[in-house]
Coordinates of C-alpha atoms and ligand atoms in Angstrom, one line a residue:
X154 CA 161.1 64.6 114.2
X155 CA 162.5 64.9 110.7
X156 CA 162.1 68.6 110.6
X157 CA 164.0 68.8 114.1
X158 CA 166.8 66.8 112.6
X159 CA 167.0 68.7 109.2
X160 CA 167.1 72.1 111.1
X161 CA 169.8 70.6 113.1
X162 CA 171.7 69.5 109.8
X163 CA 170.6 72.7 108.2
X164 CA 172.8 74.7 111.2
X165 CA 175.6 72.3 111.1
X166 CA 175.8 73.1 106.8
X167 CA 175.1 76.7 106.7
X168 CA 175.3 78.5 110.3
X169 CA 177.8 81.0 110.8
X170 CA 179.8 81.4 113.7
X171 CA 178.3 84.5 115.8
X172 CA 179.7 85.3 119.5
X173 CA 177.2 86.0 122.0
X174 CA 178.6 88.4 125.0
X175 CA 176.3 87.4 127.2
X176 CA 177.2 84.2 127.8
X177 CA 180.5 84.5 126.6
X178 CA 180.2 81.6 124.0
X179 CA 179.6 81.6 120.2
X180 CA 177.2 79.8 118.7
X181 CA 176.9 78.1 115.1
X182 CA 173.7 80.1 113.7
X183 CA 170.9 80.0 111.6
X184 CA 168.0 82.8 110.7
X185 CA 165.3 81.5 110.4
X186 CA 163.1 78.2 111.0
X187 CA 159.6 77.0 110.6
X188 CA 158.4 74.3 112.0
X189 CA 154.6 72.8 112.3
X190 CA 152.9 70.4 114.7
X191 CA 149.6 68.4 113.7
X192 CA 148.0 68.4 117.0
X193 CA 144.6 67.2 114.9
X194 CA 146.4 63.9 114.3
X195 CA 148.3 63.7 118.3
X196 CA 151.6 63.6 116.6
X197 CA 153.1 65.0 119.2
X198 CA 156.6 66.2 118.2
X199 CA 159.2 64.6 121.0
X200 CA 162.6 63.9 120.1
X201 CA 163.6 60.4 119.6
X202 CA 167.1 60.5 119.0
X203 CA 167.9 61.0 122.8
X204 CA 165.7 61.0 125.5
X205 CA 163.4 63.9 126.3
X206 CA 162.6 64.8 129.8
X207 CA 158.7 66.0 128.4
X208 CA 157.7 66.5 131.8
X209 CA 159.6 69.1 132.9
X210 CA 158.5 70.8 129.2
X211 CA 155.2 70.2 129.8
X212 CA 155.9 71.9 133.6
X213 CA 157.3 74.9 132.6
X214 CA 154.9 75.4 130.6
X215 CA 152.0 74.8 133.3
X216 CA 154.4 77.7 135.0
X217 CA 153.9 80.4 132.4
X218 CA 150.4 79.7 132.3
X219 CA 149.9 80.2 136.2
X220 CA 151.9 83.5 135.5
X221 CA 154.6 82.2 138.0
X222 CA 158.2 84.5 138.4
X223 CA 159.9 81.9 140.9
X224 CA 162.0 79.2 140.3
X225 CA 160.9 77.2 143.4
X226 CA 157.1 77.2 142.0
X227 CA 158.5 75.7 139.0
X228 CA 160.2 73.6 140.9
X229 CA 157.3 72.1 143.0
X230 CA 155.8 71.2 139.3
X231 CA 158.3 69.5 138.2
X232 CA 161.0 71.2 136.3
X233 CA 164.9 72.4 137.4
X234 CA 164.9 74.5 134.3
X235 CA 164.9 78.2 135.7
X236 CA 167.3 77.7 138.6
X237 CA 170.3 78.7 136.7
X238 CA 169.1 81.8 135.5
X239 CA 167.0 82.8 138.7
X240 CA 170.2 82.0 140.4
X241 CA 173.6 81.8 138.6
X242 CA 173.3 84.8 136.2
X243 CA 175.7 87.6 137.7
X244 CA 173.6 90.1 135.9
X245 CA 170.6 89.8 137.7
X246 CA 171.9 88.7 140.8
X247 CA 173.1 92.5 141.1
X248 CA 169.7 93.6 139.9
X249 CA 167.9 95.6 142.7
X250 CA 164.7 94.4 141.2
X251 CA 165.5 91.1 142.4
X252 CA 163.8 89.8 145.4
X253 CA 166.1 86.8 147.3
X254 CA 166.9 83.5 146.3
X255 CA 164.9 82.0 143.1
X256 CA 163.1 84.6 142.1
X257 CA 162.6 85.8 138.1
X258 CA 161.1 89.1 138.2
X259 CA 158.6 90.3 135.2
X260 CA 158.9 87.9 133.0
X261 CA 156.8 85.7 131.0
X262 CA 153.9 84.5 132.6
X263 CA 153.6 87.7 134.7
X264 CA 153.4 89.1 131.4
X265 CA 151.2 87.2 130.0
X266 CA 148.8 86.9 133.0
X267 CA 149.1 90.5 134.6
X268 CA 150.7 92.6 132.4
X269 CA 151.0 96.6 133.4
X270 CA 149.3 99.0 131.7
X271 CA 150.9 102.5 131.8
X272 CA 147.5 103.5 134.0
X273 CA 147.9 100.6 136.3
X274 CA 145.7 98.3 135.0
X275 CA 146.4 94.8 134.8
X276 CA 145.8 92.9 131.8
X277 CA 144.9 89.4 132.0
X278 CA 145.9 88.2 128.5
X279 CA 145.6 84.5 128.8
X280 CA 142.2 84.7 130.8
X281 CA 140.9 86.8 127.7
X282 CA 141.7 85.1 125.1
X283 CA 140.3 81.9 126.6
X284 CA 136.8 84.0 127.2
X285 CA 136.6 84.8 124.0
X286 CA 137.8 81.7 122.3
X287 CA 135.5 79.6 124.3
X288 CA 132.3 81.9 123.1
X289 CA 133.3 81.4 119.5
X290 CA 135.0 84.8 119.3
X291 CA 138.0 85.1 117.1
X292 CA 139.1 89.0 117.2
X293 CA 142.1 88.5 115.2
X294 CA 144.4 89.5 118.3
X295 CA 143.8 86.7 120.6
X296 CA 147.8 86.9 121.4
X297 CA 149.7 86.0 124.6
X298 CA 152.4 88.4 124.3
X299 CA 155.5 87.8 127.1
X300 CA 157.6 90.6 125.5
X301 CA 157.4 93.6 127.3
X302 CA 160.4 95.8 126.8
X303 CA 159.4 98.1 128.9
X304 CA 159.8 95.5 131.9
X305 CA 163.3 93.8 130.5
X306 CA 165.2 95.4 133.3
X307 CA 162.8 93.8 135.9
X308 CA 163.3 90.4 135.0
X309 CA 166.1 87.6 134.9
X310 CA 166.0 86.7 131.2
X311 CA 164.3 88.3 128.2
X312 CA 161.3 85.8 127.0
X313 CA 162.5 83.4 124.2
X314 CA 159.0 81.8 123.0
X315 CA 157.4 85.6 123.0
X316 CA 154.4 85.7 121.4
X317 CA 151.5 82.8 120.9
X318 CA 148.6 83.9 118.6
X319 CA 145.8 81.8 118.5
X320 CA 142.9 81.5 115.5
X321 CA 139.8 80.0 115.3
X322 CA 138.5 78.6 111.7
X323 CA 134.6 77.1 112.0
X324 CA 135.4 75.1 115.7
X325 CA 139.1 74.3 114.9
X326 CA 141.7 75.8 117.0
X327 CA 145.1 77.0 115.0
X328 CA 148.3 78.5 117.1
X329 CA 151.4 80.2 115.9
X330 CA 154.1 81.0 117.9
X331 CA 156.9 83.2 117.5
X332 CA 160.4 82.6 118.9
X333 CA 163.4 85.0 119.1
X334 CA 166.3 82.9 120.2
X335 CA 166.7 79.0 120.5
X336 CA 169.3 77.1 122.3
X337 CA 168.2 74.3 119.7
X338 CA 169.9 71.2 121.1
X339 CA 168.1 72.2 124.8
X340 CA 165.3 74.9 124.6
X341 CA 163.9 73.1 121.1
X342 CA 163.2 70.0 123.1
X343 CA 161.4 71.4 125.2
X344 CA 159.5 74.5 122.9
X345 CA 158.2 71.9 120.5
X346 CA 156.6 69.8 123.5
X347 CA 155.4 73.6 124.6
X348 CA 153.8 75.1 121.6
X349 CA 152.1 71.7 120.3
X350 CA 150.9 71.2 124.1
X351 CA 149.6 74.6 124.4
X352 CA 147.1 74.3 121.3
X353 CA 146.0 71.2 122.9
X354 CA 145.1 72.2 126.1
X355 CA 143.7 75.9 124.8
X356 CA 141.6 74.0 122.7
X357 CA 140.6 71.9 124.9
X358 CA 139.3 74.3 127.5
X359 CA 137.5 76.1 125.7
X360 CA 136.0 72.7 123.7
X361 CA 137.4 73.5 120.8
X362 CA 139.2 70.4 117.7
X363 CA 143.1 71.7 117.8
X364 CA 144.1 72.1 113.9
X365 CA 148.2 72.8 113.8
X366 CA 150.7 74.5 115.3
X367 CA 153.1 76.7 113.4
X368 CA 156.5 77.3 115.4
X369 CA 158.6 80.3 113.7
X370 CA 161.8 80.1 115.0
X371 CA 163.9 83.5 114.1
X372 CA 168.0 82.9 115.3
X373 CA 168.0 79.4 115.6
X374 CA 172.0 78.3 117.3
X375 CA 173.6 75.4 118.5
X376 CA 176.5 76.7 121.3
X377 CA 180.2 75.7 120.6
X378 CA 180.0 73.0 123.4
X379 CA 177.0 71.8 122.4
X380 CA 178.0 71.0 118.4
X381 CA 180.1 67.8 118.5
X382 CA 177.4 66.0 120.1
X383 CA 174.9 67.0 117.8
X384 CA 177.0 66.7 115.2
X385 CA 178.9 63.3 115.7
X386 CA 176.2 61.6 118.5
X387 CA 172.3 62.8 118.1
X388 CA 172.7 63.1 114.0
X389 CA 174.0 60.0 113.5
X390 CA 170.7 58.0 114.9
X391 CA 167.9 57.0 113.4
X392 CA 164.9 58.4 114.7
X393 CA 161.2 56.4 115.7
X394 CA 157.9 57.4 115.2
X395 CA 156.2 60.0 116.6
X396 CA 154.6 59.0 120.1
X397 CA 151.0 60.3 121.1
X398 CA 150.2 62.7 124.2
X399 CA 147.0 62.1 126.5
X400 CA 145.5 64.7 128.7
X401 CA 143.5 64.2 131.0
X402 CA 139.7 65.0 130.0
X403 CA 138.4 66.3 133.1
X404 CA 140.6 69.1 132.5
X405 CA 137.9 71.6 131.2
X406 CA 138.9 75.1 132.2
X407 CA 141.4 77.5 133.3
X408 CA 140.7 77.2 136.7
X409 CA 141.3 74.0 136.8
X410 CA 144.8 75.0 135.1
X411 CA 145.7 77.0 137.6
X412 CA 144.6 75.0 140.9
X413 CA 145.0 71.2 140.7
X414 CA 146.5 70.3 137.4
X415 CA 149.8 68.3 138.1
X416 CA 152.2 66.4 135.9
X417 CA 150.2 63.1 136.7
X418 CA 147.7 64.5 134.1
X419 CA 150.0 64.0 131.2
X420 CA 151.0 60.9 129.9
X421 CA 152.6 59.8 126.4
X422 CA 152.3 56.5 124.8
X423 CA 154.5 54.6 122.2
X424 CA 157.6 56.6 123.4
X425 CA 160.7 54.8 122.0
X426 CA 163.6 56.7 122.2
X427 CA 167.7 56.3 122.1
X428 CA 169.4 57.3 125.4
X429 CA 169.9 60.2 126.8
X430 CA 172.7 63.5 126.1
X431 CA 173.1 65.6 128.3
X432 CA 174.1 68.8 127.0
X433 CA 175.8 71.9 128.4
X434 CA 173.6 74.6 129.1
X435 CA 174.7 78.3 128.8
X436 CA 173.8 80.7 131.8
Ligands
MHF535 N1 171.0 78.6 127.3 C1 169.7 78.4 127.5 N2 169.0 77.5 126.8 C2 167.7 77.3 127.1 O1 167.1 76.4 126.4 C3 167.1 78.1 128.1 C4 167.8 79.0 128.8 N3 169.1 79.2 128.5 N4 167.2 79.8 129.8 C5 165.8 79.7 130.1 C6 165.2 78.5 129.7 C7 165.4 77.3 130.6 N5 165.3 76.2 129.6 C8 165.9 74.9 129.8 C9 166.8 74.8 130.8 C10 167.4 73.5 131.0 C11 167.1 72.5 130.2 C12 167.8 71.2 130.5 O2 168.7 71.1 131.2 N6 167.3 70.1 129.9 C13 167.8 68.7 130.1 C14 167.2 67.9 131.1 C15 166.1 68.5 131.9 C16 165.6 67.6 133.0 O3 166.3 66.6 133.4 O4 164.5 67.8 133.4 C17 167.7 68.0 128.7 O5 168.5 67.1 128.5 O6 166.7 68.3 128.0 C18 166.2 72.6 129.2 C19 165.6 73.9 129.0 C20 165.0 76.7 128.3 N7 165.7 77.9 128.4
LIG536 O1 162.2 78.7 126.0 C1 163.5 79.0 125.7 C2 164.2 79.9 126.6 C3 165.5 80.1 126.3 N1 166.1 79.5 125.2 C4 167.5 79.8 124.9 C5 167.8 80.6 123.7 C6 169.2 81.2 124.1 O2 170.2 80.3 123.9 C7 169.0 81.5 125.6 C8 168.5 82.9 125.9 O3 169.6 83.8 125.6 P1 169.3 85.3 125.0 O4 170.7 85.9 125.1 O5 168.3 86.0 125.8 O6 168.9 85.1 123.6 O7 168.0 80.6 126.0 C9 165.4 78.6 124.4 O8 165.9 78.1 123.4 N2 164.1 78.4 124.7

């Protein structure tokens, strides 16, 4: 939690002002951040100075994994988060790659599940990785890669959280996870949650210990509507301790990922927390 706050402090002190045309705002910003979970120890990294909707986190990230590219599959998990840009973003609402209400196009999980090679075949990066991991096999690009540039134009947003490389050491799982751009008062919430709960769930299908998670974090921003109530609410609390995530055990492989893994499988314990912001969020 304190390394959330400091980058938060660290944005309000030295980010400059840059305007971003796409959402017509400008953002106080910051290059550069990196951040590490230790999943070994369950200190699972949920903010405490407001209250974090982990489920939804946890939700879209059950979304990439199932390589979905519509906002009403994400929906049925659990988590609002992709309506807005499935449906409110002008852009891609004129796209001729879109298909109807709530749909994404390429983007990450179709990436990472089925991505295109330039003699059509499919690459299943996710299903590798876990094949190999689970066999012991560390090949030193065991990466789940959502960035496809080739494919931008064919989906709704470019992937933020890009790239997760994972690393095996003896039988202890490691991830690090590269991020491009980070809405930090809303998408950091919910990355966090997302790249510590990744290496947990990896490494626990393929029966691995999870070691740590290293989040780099390239332009890290705060939007202009966002700042005085990081700056003069969230900063000003004290934060608790770090609460503890539970999965359940009898989740053992991908399969079971993909077919009858709900929300009702994750639970967290000792979560104190102060009450809830709600922040704007930038289409
Ligand atoms: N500007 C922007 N920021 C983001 O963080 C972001 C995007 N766009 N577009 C794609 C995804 C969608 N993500 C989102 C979208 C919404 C929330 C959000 O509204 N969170 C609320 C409550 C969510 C709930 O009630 O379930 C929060 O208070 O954390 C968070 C992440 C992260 N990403
Ligand atoms: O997982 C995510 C997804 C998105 N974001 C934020 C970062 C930016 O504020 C926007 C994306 O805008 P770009 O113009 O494509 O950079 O969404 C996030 O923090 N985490």
């Amino acid at each position: 939690m304190k390394q959330y706050l400091d980058l938060c402090q660290r944005i309000i002190d030295e980010g400059q002002w840059v305007e971003n045309k796409r959402t017509g705002k400008s953002c106080l910003t910051l290059i550069n951040a990196d951040l590490e979970y230790d999943v070994a120890a369950n200190q699972f990294p949920l903010i405490t100075t407001r209250k974090s909707f982990y489920k939804a986190a946890i939700a879209e990230l059950l979304g990439y994994i199932r390589g979905y590219d519509n906002a009403a599959d994400f929906r049925a998990l659990g988590t609002k988060t992709w309506d807005a840009n499935a449906n409110l973003n002008q852009a891609w609402l004129e796209n001729p790659a879109r298909q109807g209400e709530d749909h994404m196009g390429r983007v990450y999980g179709v990436q990472g599940r089925a991505w295109q090679g330039s003699d059509g075949t499919v690459v299943d990066q996710l299903a590798k990785l876990v094949n190999n991991l689970k066999n012991g096999i560390d090949d030193r690009g065991e990466i789940l890669s959502f960035y496809n540039p080739g494919e931008f134009h064919l989906g709704c947003l470019r992937p933020c959280m890009h790239t997760h490389t994972f690393s095996l050491l003896g039988d202890t799982l490691y991830l690090t996870s590269y991020q491009r751009s980070c809405d930090v008062p809303l998408g950091l919430n919910f990355n966090q949650i997302q790249v510590f709960t990744l290496l947990a769930l990896v490494a626990q299908i393929c029966g691995l210990k999870p070691g740590k998670a290293y989040h780099k974090i390239v332009n890290a921003h705060i939007y202009e509507d966002q700042l005085q109530l990081m700056r003069d609410v969230q900063l000003k609390r004290d934060p608790f301790p770090s609460p503890k995530l539970h999965i359940n055990p009898e989740i053992k492989s991908l399969q079971d990922l993909e077919t009858w893994v709900t929300m009702d499988d994750f639970s967290v314990e000792g979560y104190q927390h102060h009450d809830p912001i709600q922040y704007p969020f930038s289409v």
